GROMACS .gro file of C-alpha atoms in nm:
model
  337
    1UNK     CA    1  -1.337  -3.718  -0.288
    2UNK     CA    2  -1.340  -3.511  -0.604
    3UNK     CA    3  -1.744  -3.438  -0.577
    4UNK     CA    4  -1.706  -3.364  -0.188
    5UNK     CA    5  -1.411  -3.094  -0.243
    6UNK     CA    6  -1.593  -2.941  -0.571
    7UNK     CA    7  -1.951  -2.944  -0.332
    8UNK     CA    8  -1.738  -2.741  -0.074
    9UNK     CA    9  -1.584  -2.487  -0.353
   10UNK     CA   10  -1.966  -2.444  -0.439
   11UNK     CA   11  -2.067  -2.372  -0.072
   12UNK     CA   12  -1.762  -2.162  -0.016
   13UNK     CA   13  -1.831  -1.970  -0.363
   14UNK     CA   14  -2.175  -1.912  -0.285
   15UNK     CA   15  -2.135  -1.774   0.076
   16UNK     CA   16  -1.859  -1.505  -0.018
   17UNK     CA   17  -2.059  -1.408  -0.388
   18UNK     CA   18  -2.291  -1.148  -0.270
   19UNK     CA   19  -2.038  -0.967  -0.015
   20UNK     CA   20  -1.784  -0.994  -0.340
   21UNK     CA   21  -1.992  -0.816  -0.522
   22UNK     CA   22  -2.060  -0.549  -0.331
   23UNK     CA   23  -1.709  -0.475  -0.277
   24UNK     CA   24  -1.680  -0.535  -0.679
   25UNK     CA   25  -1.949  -0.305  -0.736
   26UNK     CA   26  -1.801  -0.015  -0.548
   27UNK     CA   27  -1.450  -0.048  -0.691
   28UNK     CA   28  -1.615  -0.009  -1.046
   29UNK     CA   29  -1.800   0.279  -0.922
   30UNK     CA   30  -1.498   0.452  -0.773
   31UNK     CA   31  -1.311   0.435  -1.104
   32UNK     CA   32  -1.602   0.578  -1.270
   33UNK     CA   33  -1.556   0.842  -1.059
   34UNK     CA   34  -1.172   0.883  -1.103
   35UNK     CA   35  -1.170   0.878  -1.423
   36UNK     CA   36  -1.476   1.146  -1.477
   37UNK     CA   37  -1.402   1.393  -1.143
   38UNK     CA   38  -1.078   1.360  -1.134
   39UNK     CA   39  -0.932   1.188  -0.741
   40UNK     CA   40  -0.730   0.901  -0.649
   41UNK     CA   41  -0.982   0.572  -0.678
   42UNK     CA   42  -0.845   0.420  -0.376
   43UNK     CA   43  -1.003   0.724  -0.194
   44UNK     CA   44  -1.349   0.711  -0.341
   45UNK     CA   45  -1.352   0.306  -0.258
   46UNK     CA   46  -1.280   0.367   0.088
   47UNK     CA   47  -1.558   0.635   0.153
   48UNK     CA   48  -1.812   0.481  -0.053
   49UNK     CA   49  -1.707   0.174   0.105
   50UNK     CA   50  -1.770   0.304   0.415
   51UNK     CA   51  -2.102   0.408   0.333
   52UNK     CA   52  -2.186   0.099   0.332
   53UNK     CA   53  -2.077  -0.025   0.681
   54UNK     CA   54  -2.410  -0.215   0.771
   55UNK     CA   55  -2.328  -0.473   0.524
   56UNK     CA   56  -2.022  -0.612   0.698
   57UNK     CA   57  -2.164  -0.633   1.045
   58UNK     CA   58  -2.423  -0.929   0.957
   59UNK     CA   59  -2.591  -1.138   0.698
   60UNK     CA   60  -2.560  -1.236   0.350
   61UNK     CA   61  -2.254  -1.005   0.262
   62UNK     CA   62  -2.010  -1.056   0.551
   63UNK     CA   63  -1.806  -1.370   0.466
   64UNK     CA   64  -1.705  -1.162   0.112
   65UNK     CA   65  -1.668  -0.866   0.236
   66UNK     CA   66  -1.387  -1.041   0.493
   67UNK     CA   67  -1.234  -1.211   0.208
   68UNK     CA   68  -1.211  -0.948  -0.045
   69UNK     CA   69  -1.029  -0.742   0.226
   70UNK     CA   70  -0.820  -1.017   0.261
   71UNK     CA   71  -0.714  -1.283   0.007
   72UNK     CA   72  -0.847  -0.999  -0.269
   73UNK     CA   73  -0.581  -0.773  -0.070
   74UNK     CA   74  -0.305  -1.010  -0.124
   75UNK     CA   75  -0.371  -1.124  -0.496
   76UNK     CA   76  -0.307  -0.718  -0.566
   77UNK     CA   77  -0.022  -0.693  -0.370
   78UNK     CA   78   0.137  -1.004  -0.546
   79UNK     CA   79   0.036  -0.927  -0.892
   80UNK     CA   80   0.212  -0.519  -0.802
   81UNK     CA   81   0.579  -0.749  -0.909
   82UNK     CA   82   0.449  -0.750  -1.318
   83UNK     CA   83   0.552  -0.354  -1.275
   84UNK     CA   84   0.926  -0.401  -1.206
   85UNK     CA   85   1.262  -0.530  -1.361
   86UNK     CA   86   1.601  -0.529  -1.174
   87UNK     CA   87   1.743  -0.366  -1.505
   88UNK     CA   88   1.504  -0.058  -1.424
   89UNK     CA   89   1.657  -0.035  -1.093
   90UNK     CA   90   1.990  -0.084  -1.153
   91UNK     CA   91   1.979   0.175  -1.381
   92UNK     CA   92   1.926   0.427  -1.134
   93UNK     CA   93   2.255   0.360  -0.967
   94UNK     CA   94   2.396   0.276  -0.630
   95UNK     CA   95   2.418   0.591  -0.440
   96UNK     CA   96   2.058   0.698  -0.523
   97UNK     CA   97   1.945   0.338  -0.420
   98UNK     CA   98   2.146   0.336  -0.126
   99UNK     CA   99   1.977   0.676  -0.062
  100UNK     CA  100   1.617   0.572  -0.103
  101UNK     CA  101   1.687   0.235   0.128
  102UNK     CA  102   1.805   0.468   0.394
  103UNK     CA  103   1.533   0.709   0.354
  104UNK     CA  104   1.267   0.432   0.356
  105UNK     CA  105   1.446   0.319   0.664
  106UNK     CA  106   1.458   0.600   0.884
  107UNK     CA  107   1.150   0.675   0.825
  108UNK     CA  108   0.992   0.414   0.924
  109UNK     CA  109   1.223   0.405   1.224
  110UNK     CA  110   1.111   0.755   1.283
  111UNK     CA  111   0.723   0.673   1.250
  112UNK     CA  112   0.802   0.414   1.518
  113UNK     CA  113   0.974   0.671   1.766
  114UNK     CA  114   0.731   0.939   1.705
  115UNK     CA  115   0.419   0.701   1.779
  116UNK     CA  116   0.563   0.619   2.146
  117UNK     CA  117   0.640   1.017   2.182
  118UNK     CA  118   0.265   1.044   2.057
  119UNK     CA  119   0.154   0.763   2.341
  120UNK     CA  120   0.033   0.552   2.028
  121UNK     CA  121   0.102   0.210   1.989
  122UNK     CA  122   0.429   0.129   1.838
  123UNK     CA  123   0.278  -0.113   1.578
  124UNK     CA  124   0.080   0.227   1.440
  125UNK     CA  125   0.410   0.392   1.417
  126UNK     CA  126   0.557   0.079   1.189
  127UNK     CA  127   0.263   0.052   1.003
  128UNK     CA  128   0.217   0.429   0.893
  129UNK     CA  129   0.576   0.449   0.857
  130UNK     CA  130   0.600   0.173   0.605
  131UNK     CA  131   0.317   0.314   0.366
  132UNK     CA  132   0.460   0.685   0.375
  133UNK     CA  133   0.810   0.504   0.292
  134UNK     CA  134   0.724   0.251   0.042
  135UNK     CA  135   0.404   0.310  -0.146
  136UNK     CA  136   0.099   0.417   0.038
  137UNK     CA  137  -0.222   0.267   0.064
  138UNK     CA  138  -0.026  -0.047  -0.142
  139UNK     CA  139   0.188  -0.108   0.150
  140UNK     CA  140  -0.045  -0.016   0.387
  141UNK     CA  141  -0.239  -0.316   0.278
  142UNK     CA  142   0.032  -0.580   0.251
  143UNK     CA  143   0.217  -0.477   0.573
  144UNK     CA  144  -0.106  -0.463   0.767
  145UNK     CA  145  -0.191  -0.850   0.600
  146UNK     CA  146   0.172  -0.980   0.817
  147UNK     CA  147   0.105  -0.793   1.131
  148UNK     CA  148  -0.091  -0.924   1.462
  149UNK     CA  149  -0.473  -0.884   1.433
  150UNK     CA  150  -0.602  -0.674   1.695
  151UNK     CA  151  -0.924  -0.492   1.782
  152UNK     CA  152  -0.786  -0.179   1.650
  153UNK     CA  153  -0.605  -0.320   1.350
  154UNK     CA  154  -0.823  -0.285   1.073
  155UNK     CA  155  -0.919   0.099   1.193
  156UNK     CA  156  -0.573   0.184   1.215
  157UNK     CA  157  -0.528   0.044   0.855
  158UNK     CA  158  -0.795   0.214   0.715
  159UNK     CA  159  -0.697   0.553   0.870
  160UNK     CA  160  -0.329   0.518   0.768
  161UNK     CA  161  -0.455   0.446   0.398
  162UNK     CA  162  -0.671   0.786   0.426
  163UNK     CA  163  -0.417   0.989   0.565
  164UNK     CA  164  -0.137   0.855   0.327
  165UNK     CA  165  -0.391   0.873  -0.002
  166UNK     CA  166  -0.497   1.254   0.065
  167UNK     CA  167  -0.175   1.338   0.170
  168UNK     CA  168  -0.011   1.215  -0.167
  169UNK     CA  169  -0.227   1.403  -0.355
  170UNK     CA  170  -0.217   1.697  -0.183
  171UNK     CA  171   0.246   1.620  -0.290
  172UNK     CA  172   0.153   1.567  -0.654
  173UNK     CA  173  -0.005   1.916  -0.664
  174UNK     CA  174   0.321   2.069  -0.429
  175UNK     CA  175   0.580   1.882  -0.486
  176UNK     CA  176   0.633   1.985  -0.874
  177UNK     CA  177   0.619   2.305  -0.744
  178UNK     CA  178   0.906   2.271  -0.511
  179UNK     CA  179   1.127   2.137  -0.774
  180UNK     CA  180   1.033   2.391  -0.983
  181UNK     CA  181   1.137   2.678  -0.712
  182UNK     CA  182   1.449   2.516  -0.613
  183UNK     CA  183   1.535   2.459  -0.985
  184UNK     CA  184   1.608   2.118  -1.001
  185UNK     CA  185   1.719   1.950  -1.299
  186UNK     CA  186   1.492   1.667  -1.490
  187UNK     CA  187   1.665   1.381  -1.295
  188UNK     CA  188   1.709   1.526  -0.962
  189UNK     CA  189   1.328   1.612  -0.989
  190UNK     CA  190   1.249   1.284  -1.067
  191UNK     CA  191   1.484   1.133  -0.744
  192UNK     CA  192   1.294   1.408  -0.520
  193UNK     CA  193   0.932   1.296  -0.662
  194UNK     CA  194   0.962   0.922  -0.718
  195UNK     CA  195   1.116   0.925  -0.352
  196UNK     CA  196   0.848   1.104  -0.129
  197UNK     CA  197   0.507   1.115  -0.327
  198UNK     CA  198   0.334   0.821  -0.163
  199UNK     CA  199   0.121   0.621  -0.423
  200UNK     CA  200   0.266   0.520  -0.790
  201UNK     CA  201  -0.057   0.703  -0.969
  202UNK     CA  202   0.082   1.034  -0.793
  203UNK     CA  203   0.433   0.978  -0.868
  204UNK     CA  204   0.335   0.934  -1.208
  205UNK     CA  205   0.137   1.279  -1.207
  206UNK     CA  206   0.371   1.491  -1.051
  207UNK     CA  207   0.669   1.338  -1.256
  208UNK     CA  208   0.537   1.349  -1.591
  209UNK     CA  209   0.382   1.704  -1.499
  210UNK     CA  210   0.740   1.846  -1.478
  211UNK     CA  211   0.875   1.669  -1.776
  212UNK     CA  212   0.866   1.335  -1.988
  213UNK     CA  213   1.268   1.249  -1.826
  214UNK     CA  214   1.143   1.342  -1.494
  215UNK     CA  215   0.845   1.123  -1.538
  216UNK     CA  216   1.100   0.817  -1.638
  217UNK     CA  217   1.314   0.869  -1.350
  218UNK     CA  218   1.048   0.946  -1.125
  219UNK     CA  219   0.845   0.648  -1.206
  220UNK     CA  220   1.192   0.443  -1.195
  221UNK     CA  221   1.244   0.541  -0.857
  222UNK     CA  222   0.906   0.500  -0.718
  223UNK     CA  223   0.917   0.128  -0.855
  224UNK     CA  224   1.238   0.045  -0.630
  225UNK     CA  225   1.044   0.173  -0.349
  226UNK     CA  226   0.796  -0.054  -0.422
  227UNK     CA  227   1.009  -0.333  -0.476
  228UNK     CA  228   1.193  -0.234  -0.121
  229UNK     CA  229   0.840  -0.357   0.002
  230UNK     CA  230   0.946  -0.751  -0.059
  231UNK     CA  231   1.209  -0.706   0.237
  232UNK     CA  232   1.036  -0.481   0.481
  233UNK     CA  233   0.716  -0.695   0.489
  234UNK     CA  234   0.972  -0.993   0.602
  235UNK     CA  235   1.133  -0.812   0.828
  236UNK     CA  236   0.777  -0.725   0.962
  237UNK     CA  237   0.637  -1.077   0.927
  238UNK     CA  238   0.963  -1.193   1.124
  239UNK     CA  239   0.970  -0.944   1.420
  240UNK     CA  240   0.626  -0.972   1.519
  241UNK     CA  241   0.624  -1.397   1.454
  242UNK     CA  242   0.932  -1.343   1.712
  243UNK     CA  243   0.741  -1.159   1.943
  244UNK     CA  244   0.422  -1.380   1.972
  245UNK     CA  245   0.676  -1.680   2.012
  246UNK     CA  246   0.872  -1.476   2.304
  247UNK     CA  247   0.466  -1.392   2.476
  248UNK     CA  248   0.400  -1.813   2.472
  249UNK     CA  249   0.118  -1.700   2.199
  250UNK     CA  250   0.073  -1.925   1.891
  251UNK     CA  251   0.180  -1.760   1.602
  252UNK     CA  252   0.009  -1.772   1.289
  253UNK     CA  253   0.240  -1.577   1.049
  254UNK     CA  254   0.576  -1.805   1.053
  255UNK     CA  255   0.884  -1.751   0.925
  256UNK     CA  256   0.877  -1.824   0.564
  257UNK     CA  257   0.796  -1.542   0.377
  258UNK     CA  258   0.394  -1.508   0.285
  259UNK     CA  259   0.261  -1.652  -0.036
  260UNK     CA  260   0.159  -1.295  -0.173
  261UNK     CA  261   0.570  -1.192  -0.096
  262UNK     CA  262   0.697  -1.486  -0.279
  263UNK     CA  263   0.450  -1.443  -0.540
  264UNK     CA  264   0.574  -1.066  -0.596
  265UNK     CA  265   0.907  -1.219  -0.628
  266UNK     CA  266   0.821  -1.415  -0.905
  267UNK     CA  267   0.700  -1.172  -1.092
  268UNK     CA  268   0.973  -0.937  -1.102
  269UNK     CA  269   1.172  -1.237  -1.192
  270UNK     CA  270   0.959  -1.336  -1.516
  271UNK     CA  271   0.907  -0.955  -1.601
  272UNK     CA  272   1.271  -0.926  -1.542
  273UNK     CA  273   1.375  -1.225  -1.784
  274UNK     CA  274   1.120  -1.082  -2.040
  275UNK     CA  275   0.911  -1.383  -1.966
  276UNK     CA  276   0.598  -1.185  -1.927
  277UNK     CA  277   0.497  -1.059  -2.307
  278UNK     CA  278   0.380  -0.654  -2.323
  279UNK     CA  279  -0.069  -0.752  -2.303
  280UNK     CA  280  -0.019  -0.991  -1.973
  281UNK     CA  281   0.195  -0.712  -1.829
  282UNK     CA  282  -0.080  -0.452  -1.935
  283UNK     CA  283  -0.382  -0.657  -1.845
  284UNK     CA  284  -0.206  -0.775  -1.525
  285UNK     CA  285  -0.101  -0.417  -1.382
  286UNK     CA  286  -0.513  -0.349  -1.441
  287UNK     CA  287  -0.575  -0.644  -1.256
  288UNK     CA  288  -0.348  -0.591  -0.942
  289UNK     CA  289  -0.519  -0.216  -0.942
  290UNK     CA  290  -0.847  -0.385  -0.991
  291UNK     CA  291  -0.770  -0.573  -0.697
  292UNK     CA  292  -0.646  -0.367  -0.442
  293UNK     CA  293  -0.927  -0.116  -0.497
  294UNK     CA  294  -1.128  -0.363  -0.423
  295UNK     CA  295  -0.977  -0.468  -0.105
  296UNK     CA  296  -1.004  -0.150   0.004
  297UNK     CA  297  -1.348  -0.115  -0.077
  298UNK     CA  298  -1.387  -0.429   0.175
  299UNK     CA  299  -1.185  -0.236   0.432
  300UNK     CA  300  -1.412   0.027   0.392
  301UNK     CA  301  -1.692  -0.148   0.469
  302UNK     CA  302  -1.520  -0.323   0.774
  303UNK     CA  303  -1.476   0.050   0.936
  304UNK     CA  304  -1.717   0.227   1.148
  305UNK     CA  305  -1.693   0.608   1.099
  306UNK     CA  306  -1.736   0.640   1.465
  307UNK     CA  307  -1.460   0.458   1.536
  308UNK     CA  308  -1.264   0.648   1.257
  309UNK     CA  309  -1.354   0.991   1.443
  310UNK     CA  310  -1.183   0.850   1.789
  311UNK     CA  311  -0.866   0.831   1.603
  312UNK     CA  312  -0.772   1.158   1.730
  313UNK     CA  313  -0.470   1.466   1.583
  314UNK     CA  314  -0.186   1.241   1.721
  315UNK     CA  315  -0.254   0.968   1.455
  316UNK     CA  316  -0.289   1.278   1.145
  317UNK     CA  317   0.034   1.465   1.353
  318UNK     CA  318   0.201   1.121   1.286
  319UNK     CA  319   0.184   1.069   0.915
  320UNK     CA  320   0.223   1.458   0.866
  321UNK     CA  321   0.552   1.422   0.993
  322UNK     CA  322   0.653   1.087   0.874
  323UNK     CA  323   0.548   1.282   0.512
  324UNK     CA  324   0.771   1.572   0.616
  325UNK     CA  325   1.062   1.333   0.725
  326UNK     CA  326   1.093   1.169   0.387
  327UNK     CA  327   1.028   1.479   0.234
  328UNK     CA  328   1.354   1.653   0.377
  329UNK     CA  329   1.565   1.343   0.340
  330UNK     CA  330   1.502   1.277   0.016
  331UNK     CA  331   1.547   1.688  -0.092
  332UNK     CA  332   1.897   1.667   0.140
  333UNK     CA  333   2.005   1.395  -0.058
  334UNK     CA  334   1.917   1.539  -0.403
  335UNK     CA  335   2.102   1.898  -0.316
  336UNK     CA  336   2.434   1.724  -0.184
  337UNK     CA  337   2.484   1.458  -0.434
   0.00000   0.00000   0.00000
């Protein structure tokens, strides 16, 4: 029994090894890149990925490719929890987490309006929603992993993870600015920055570019946005089980909670408890990052650019305004409170 399951792990380990590297390959070459040029990594993996489209449709690299932009995907997403402690939230207090649950809220409510005034499908709406209200390409990933696979989902992924990535850089360069002009103080710059800026590397730019407090509280308040993920993607993995069920179609996503959520969990738990010591956190955190670039790297390669260019404006009217949305909520709720 033993030699027949370890002959499969061989088989298994051997088919997905050359589209695994690949995908390996171009994360390492898109944090070169980063780190020399300057440019969010998640961006240069998904256009060098894409580059490389061939290698996903057949042969040797396929059955990696697939599961780098899958159980890779979810690994990251899971290993994101080593970031977070409830004491770090808490901390914040309850009106300004009460504020950023509502804001995360409505806007994805409002990305799920706007898609069906757009004649999109709803699902796009939820989907972009989620990653300009919880944490970008990040949650574009892990809410994508719980939704219904379709013909269309894995484009619409890849162009919500472009829109939201260029689009939060594009804040970290503006955003300061704004606080700057409307002279906010260190904290309320950090609420306004930590609560719209899409991706935790901009937050951390833009926060830390005002001042060392607003990088704390900025940073702070991105994390609870990430943590805010946990529910949403059940939520998510519960409406659209529930909706399968109601259209007699198996479903394949349940109702427990995935084992990439619960996994998350955990480790905000053992972080939490100080169970994690300072080096796992560290080398962790590179991993997860390490991870999810590579998932999107596999992404990448999954996308045609021809089908990326019959997206269409409605899809980049869509996340502009899901962007603006948070934007105003978040600066309403800084100025009255």
């Amino acid at each position: 029994m033993l030699k027949r399951q370890a002959e499969q792990m061989a088989r298994e380990t051997k088919t997905i090894f050359p589209g695994l590297l690949v995908c390996l390959t171009i994360a390492m070459a898109s944090g070169f890149l980063s780190d020399h040029y300057g440019g969010p990594v998640m961006l240069f993996a998904l256009l060098l990925g894409m580059a490389f489209h061939f290698l996903s449709e057949e042969g040797a690299c396929k059955a990696g490719i697939e599961f780098a932009a899958r159980t890779i995907l979810r690994i990251g997403v899971a290993l994101l929890g080593v970031r977070i402690t409830f004491d770090q939230i808490a901390d914040l207090g309850g009106l300004t987490i009460a504020g950023v649950a509502a804001g995360l809220v409505l806007t994805i409510l409002f990305g799920w309006i706007l898609a069906q005034v757009l004649k999109l499908k709803p699902s796009l709406g939820l989907l972009s929603g989620g990653a300009v209200a919880i944490c970008g390409a990040s949650a574009a990933l892990a809410l994508s992993a719980v939704m219904p696979k379709t013909p269309y989902t894995e484009r619409n992924t890849i162009v919500t993870v472009v829109a939201v990535t260029t689009l939060s850089t594009v804040a970290m360069v503006v955003y300061p600015l704004i606080t700057e002009y409307f002279a906010m103080d260190h904290v309320e710059a950090g609420v306004f920055l930590g609560g719209t800026i899409h991706d935790v590397a901009q937050v951390v730019g833009a926060g830390y570019s005002v001042s060392e407090e607003a990088g704390d509280v900025s940073t702070v308040v991105k994390l609870l946005r990430v943590t805010l993920l946990v529910p949403v993607v059940l939520v998510f993995s519960f409406i659209f089980s529930a909706s399968r069920k109601k259209k007699g179609e198996e479903s394949s996503l349940g109702i427990l909670p995935p084992a990439f959520l619960i996994g998350f969990v955990i480790f905000v738990f053992l972080n939490s408890m100080s169970y994690l010591p300072s080096m796992a956190i560290e080398h962790m955190t590179d991993l997860s990052r390490m991870c999810l670039v590579t998932a999107i790297a596999g992404l990448g390669m999954k996308t045609s650019l021809k089908e990326i260019t019959k997206v269409g404006w409605p899809v980049v009217i869509l996340v502009v305004s899901e962007t603006i949305f948070i934007a105003l909520f978040i600066f309403l709720l800084v100025a009255c409170f």
